[in-house]
XYZ file of C-alpha atoms in Angstrom:
567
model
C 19.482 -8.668 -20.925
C 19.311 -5.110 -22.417
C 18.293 -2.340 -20.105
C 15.976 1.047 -20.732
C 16.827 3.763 -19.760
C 14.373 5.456 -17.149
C 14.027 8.809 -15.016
C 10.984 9.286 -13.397
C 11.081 12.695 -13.503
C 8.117 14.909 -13.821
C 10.028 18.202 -15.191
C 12.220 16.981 -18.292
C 14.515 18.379 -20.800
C 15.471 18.502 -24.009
C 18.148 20.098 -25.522
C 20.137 20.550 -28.871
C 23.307 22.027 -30.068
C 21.161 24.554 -32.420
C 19.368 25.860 -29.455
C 19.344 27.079 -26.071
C 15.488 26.323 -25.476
C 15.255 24.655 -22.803
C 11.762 21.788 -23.275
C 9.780 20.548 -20.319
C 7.067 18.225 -20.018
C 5.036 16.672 -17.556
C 3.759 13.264 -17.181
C 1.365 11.976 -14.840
C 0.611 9.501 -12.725
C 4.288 8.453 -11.828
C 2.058 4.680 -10.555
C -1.163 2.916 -11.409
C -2.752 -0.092 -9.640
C -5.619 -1.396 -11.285
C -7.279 -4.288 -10.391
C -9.337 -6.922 -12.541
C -11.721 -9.749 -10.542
C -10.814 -12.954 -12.870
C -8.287 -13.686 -15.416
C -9.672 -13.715 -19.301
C -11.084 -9.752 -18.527
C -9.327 -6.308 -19.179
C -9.331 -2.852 -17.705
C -8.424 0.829 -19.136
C -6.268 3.328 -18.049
C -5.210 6.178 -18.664
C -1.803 8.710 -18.733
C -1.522 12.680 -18.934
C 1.043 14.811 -20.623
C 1.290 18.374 -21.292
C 3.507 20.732 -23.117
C 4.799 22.810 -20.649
C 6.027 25.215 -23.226
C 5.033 27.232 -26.304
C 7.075 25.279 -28.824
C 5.913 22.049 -30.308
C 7.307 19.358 -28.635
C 7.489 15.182 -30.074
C 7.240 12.125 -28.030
C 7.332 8.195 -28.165
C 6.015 5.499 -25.984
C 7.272 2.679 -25.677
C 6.250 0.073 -22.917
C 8.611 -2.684 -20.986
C 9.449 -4.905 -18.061
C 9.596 -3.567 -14.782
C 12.103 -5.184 -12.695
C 12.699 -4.201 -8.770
C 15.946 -3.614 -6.339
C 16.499 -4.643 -3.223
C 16.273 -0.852 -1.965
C 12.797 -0.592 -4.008
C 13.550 1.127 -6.431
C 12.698 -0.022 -9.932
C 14.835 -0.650 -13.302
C 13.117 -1.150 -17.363
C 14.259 -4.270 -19.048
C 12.948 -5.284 -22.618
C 9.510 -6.941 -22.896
C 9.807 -10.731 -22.164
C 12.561 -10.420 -19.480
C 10.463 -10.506 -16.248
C 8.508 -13.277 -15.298
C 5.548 -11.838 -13.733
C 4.905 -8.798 -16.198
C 1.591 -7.545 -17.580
C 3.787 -5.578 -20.288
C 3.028 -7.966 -23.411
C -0.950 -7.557 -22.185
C -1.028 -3.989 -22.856
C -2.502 -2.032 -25.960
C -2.372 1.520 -26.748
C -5.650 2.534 -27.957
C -4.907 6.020 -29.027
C -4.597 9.875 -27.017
C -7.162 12.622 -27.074
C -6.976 16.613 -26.912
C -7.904 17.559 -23.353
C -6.693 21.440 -23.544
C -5.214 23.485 -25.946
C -4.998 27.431 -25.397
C -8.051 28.872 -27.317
C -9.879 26.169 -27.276
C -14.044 26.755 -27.049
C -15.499 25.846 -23.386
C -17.470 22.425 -24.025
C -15.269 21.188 -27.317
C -14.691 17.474 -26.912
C -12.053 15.809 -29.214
C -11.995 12.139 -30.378
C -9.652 9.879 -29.405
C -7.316 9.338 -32.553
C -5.001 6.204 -32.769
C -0.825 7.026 -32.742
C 1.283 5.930 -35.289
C 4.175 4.066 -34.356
C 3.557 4.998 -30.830
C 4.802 9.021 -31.530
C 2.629 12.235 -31.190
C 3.097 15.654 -30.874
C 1.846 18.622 -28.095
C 1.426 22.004 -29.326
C 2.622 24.593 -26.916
C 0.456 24.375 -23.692
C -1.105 21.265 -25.133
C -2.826 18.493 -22.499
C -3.383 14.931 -24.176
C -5.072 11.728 -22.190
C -3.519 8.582 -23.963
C -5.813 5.501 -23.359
C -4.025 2.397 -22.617
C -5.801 -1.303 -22.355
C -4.407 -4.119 -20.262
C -6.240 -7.327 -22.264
C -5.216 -10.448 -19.140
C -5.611 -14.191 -20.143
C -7.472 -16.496 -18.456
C -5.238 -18.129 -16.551
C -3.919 -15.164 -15.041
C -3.704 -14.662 -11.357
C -2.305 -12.660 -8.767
C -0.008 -9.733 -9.011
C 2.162 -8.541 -12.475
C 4.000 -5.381 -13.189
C 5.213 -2.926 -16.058
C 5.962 0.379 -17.092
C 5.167 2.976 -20.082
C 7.751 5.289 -21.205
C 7.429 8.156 -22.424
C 10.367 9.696 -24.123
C 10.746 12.837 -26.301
C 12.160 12.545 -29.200
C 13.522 15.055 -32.463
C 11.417 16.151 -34.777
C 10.514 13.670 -38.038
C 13.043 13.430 -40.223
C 11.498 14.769 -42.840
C 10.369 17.794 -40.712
C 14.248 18.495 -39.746
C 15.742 18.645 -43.348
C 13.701 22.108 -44.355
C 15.181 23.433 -40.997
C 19.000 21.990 -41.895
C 21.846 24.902 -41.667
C 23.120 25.662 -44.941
C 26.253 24.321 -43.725
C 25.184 21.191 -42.720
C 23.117 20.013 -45.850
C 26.758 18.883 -47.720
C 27.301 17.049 -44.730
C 23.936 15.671 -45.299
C 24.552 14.751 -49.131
C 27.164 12.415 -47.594
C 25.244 10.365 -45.619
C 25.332 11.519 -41.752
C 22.172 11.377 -39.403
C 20.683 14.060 -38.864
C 20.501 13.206 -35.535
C 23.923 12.915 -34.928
C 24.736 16.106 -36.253
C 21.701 18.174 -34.303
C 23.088 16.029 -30.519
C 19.596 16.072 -29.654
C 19.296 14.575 -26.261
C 15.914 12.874 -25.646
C 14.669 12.473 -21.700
C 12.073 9.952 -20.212
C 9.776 10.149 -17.995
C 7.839 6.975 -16.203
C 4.511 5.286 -15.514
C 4.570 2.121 -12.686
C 1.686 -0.365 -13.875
C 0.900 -2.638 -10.962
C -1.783 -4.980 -11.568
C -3.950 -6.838 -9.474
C -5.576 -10.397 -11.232
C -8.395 -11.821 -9.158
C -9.553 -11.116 -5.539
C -6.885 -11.478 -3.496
C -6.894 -12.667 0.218
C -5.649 -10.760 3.053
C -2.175 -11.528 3.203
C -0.653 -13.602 6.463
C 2.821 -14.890 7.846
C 2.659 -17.873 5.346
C 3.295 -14.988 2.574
C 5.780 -13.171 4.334
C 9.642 -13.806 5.325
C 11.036 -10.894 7.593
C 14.715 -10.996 8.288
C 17.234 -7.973 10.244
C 20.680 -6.886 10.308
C 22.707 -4.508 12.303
C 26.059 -3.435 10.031
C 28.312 -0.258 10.402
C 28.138 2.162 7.594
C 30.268 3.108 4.824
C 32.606 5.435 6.587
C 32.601 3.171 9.533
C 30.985 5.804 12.288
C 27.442 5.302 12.630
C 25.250 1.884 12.091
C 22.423 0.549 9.521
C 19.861 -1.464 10.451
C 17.919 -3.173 7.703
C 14.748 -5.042 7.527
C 13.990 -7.509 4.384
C 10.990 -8.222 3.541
C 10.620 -10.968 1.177
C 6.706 -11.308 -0.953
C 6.385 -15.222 -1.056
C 2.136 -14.508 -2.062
C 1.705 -14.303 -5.253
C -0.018 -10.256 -5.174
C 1.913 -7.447 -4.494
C 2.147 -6.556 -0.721
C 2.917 -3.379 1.061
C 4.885 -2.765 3.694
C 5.599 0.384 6.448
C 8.170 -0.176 9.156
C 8.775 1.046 12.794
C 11.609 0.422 14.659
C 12.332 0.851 18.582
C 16.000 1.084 19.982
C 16.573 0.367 23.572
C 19.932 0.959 24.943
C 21.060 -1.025 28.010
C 20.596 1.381 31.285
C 18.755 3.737 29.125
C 15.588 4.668 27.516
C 13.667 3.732 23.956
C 13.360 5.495 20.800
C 11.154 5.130 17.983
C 11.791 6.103 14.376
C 10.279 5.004 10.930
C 12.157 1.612 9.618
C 13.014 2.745 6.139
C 11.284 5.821 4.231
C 7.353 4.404 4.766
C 5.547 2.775 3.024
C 6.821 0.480 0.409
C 5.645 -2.052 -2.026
C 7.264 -5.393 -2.862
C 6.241 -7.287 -6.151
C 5.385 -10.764 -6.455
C 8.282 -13.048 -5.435
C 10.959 -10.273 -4.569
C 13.007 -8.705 -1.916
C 13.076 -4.918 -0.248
C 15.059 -3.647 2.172
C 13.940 -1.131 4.590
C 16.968 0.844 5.657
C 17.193 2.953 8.514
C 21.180 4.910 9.008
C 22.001 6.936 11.916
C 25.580 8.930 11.380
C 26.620 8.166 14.927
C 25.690 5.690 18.247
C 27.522 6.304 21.667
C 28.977 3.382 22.292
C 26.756 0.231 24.582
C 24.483 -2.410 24.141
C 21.748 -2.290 22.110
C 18.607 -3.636 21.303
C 16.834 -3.043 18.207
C 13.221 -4.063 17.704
C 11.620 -3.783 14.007
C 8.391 -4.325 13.363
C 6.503 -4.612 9.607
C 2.960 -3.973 8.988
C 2.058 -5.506 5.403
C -1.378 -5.601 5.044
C -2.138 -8.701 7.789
C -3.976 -8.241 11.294
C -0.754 -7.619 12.906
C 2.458 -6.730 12.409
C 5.675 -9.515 12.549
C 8.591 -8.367 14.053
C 12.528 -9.350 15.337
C 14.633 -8.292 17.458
C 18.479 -7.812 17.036
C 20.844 -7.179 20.291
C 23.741 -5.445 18.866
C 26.545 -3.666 20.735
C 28.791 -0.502 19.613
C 32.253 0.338 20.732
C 35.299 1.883 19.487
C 36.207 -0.880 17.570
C 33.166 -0.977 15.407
C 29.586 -2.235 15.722
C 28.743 -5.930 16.458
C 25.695 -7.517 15.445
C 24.091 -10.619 13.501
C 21.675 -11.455 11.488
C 18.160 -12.180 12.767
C 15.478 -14.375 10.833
C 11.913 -14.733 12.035
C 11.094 -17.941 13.992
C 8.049 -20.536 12.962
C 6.247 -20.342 15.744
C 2.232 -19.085 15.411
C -0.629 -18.255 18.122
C -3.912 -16.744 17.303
C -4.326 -13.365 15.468
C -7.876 -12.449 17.173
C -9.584 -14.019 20.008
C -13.052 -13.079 20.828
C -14.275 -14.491 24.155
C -18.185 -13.920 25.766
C -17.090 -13.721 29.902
C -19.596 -12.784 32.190
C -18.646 -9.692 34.409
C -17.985 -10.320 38.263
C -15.186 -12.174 39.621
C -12.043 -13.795 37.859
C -12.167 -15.356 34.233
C -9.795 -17.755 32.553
C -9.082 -18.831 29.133
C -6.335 -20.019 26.773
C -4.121 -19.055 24.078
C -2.719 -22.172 22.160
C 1.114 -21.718 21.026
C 2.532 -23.998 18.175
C 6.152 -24.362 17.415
C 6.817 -25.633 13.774
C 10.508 -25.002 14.350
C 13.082 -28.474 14.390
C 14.408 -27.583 17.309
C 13.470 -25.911 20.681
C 12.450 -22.478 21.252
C 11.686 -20.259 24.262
C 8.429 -18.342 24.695
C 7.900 -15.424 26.854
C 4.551 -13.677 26.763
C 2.927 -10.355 28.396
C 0.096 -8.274 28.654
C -0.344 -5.244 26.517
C -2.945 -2.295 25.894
C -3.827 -2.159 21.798
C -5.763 -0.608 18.903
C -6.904 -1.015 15.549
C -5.936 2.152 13.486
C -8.709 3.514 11.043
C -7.516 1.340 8.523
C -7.252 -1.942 10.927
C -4.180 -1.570 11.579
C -2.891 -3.375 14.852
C -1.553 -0.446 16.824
C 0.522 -1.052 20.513
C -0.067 1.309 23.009
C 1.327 2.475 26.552
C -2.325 2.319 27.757
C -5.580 2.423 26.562
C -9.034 3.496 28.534
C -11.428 0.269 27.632
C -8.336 -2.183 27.912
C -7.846 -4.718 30.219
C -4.262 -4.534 30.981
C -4.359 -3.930 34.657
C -6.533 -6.820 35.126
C -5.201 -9.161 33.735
C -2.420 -11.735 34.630
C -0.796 -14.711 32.524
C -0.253 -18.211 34.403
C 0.369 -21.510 33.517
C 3.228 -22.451 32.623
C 5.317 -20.141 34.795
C 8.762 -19.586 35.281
C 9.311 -20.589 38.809
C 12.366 -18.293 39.033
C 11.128 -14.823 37.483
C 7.450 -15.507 37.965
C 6.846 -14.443 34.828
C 5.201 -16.911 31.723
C 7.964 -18.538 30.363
C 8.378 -21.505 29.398
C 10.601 -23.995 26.146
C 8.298 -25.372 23.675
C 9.712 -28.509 21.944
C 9.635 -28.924 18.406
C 6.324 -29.611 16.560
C 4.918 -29.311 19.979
C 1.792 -26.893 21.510
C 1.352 -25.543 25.109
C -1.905 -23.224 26.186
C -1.065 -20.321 28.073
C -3.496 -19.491 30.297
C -4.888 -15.425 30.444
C -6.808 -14.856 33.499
C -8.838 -11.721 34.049
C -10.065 -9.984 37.139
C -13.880 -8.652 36.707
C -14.654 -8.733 40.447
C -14.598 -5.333 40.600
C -16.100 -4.888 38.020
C -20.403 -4.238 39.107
C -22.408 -7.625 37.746
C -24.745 -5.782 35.825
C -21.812 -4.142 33.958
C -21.833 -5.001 29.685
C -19.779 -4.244 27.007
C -16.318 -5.042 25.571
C -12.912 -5.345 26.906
C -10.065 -5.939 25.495
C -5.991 -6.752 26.118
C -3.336 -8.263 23.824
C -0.695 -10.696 24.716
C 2.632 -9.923 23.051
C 4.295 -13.285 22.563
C 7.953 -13.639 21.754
C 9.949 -16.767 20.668
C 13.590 -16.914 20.439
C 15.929 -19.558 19.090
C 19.176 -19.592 19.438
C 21.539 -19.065 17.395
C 18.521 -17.312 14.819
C 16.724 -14.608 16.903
C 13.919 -13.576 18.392
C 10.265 -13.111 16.741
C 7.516 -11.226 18.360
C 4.004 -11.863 17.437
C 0.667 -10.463 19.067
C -2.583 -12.070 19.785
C -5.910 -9.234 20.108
C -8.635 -10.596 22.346
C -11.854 -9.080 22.337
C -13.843 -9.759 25.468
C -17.800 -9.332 25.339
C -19.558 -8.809 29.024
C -23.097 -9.675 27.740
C -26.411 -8.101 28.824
C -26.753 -4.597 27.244
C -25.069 -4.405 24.258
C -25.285 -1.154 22.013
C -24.162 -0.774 18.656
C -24.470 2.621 17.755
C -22.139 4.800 15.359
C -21.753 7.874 13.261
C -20.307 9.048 10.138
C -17.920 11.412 10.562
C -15.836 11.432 7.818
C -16.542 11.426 4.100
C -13.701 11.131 1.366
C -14.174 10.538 -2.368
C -11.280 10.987 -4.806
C -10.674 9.240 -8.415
C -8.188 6.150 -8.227
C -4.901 7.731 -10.535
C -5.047 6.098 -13.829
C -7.674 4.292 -13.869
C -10.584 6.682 -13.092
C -12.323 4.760 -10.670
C -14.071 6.641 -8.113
C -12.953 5.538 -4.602
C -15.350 6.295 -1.520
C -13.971 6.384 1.987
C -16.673 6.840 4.646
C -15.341 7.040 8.353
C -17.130 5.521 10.571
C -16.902 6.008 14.839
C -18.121 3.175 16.893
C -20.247 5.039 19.583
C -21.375 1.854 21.144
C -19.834 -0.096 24.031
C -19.326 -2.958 21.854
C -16.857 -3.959 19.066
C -18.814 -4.904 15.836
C -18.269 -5.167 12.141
C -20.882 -2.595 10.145
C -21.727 -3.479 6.453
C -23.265 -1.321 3.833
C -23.307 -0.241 0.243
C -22.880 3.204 -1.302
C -26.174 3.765 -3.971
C -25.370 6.454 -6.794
C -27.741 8.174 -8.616
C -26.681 10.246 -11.361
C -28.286 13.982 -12.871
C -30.403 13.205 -15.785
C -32.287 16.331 -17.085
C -34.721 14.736 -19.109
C -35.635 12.964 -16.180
C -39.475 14.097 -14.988
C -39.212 16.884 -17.270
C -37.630 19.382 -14.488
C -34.786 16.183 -14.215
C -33.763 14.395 -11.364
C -31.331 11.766 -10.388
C -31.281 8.052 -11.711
C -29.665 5.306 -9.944
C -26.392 4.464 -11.507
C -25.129 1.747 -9.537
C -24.504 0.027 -6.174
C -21.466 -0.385 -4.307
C -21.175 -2.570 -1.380
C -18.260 -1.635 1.193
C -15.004 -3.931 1.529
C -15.236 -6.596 4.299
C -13.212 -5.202 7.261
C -10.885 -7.529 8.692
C -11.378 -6.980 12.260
C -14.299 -5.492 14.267
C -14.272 -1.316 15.149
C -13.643 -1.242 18.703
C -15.566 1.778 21.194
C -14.671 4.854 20.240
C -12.590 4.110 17.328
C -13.204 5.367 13.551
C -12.542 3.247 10.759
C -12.683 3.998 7.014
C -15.195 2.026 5.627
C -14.190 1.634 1.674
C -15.472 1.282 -1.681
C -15.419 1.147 -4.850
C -16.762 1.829 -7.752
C -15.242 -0.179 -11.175
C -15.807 2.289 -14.031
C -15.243 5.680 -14.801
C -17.566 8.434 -13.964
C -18.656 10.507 -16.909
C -18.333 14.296 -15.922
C -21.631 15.659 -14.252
C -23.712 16.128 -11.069
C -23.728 12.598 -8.624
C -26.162 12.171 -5.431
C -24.850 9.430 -2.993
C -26.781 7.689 -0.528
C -24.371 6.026 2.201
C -26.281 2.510 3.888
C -24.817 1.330 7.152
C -26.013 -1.754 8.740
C -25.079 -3.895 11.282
C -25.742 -1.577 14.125
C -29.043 -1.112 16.500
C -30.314 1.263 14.100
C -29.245 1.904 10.162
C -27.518 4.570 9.075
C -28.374 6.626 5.965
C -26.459 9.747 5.231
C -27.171 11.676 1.415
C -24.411 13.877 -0.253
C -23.915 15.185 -3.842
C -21.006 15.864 -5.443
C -19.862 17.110 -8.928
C -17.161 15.716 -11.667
C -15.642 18.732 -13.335
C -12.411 18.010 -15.691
């Protein structure tokens, strides 16, 4: 399996034996990810270069496999290598002129095909090279790629008028002119991830999460390393946290890894977090992935550190499940009760502890754990049945392929009975197996007092940028919940475009609808989520009125703004 060279670099450099010019280029965006709803359809994108310098510069493009590392990083390997790769799907349809010094305000060049995949950039020269990603119809889920962009000499037939006189014997004899000129050509890197069909929200079927605690290279500080392997068949994205408790001391929280990180379809990343030194004691490390679910997963490792080294094993995630979201209607006054089923699908036994915590969602529904929160129900509320007889606490062995409830009961009683609204607590449940680890998985319960219930909000946020690549206009609208109840608003995003013909003095005409992406859990009081769409074409340059539509609360919202595309 040959390998391509690749540095995604966005200053690059060319140099020769004949000269001391240095050449630089940029290349942009380093990643695309366009989407396409069904297999048998394509979608357009597009890539930017400019001459950064005053010489003529010469280029090729060349497009491949894209295969990832475990540390997420990516390598090129020739087209055909990779299972899952788009890179066979994807046409160059040509590059057009954007800027070139001197050039009249208002010129517009035509997009001209490449030969051979080469073109050159005049000094200061911007080009946009259209590519098209053609999918069959059985196509489904998520593939990768990448374009290349390497510059290159000049054509031969360019170089021999600007041969040394000393050099054209050498010529006569046969050597390349390449050879003789060392001309070193650089590359510079485009990530194509691409999304077939409308992909679910992704769950713990999809995922596998697995941690280690190891000492590092030079043997004085430790690594510990969450893997998260893709088992859906779209990409997924992951962020880490992680939380280190030492015995008789406090906790600390850091990042798990460097953020945010995808992992392709069917592959493994590790998220590495490396601290130079750790006083010796015991340990407890808790990481915790959010990939794109309603909660995060997460393990946790007991690991110890003493002169002679660190001492630690490797943790997998256990097969146990309980409820993501519970919403529950409970009358205020007095003391409620409900359950929370908990399934092992382990072989063998496990042991289940559970607790009370405060939570939010994030404002992009993210499930957030927090110390305390003002509308939760944490300090009412107490988990029974079964209970440990010795600690009091809920604790209990669940056999395999076996379910128990747990039961949650909360205290309204002092709570007036005319009271309405939402409450809400999570119950953090953890399963451990030994010999394997401990998993910890969290179950957000949304409580609804009935009586008066307001949903109200405002928008307080408005965000609109053009999706890298592909052009597509994205619209984020942030939306607070000013209600006392959590609810899930829908809308659509109208846009009307500037046509000056239109009633003589012109006017806008409605150019399209966009309706807003299904949120995956309900905007609690208080909270702002991003409400987010879409819109699957390019925008032509020109004046744009939108007209934001919120529904699903007491009264609709409908907020107007214009904006302008400029190049």
């Amino acid at each position: 399996m040959k390998k391509l060279k690749c540095l995604m670099l966005t200053l690059l450099f060319l140099i020769t034996s004949t000269s001391a010019l240095a050449m630089s280029f940029h290349w942009a965006p380093m990643s695309i990810e366009p989407t396409i709803d069904k297999g048998g359809k394509s979608v357009r994108f597009t890539i930017d270069i400019i001459n950064e310098t005053m010489e003529e510069q010469y280029f090729q493009i060349q497009i491949a496999d894209l295969k990832q590392k475990r540390d997420g990083s990516y390598e090129t390997l020739e087209m055909g290598s990779v299972e899952y790769s788009c890179a066979e799907w994807i046409e160059v349809l040509g590059a057009r002129t954007i800027f070139i010094p001197g050039m009249k305000e208002g010129k517009e060049f035509v997009l001209k095909p490449l030969n051979e995949m080469k073109f050159s950039l005049m000094g200061g020269e911007r080009k946009q090279i259209l590519f098209e990603i053609s999918t069959p119809k059985e196509a489904k889920g998520g593939y990768s790629a990448v374009v290349l962009c390497e510059s290159i000499p000049k054509p031969e037939e360019e170089l021999k008028e600007e041969i040394p006189e000393e050099l054209k014997e050498k010529l006569k004899e046969g050597a390349e002119i390449r050879k003789m000129t060392s001309i070193i050509g650089m590359q510079a890197s485009t990530v194509i991830l691409l999304t077939v069909g409308k992909q679910k929200r992704p769950s713990k079927k999809d995922i596998e999460f697995t941690g280690k605690v190891e000492p590092t290279e030079d043997g004085k500080g430790i690594k510990i390393i969450g893997s998260l392997t893709n088992k859906s068949i779209g990409h997924i994205f992951g962020k880490g946290e992680l939380r280190i408790r030492r015995k008789g001391g406090g906790r600390k929280e850091y990042p798990l890894g460097s953020g945010r990180g995808g992992v392709l379809r069917g592959l493994t990343v590790d998220f590495v977090s490396e601290f130079k030194k750790a006083m010796p004691g015991e340990y407890k490390a808790d990481l915790r992935i959010y990939y794109g679910a309603r909660r995060p997963i997460g393990i946790e490792i007991p690991f110890s550190v003493a002169r002679e080294g660190v001492t630690g094993k490797e943790v997998k995630t256990i097969d146990f499940d309980v409820p993501d979201v519970i919403e529950k209607t409970l009358p205020p006054g007095g003391r409620r009760v409900f359950t929370i089923p908990v399934m092992n699908y382990e072989a063998d036994i496990i042991h289940v502890k559970a607790r009370p915590i405060a939570f939010r969602f994030d404002e992009h529904g993210e499930l957030m754990l927090e110390e305390e929160g003002a509308l939760s129900a944490l300090s009412l509320t107490t988990l029974g049945w079964p209970l440990d007889k010795e600690t009091g606490e809920c604790e209990f062995d669940l056999r395999p392929g076996r379910w128990k409830r747990v039961r949650v009961e909360v205290d309204f009683s002092d709570l007036p009975k005319r009271t309405s609204g939402g409450r809400y607590v999570g119950i953090e449940f953890s399963g451990e197996k030994e010999g394997i680890g401990t998993t910890i998985l969290t179950t957000s319960v949304l409580l609804t007092m009935p009586g008066e219930l307001k949903k109200k909000g405002e928008i307080v946020d408005i965000r609109i940028f053009r999706a890298e690549g592909t052009g597509f206009m994205n619209f984020w609208v942030g939306f607070k919940n000013t209600g006392n109840i959590h609810f899930s608003p829908t809308g659509k995003i109208v846009l009307r475009k500037w046509n000056e013909k239109l009633n003589v003095e012109g006017g806008f005409e409605e150019f399209a609808e966009i309706p807003f992406e299904e949120l995956s859990v309900p905007i609690l009081p208080n909270d702002i989520r991003f409400l987010k769409a879409t819109c699957p074409q390019e925008l032509e340059l020109g004046k744009y009125s939108m007209e934001i539509n919120i529904e699903g609360t007491d009264e609709a919202l409908k907020v107007k703004r214009e904006f302008i595309i400029k190049k």
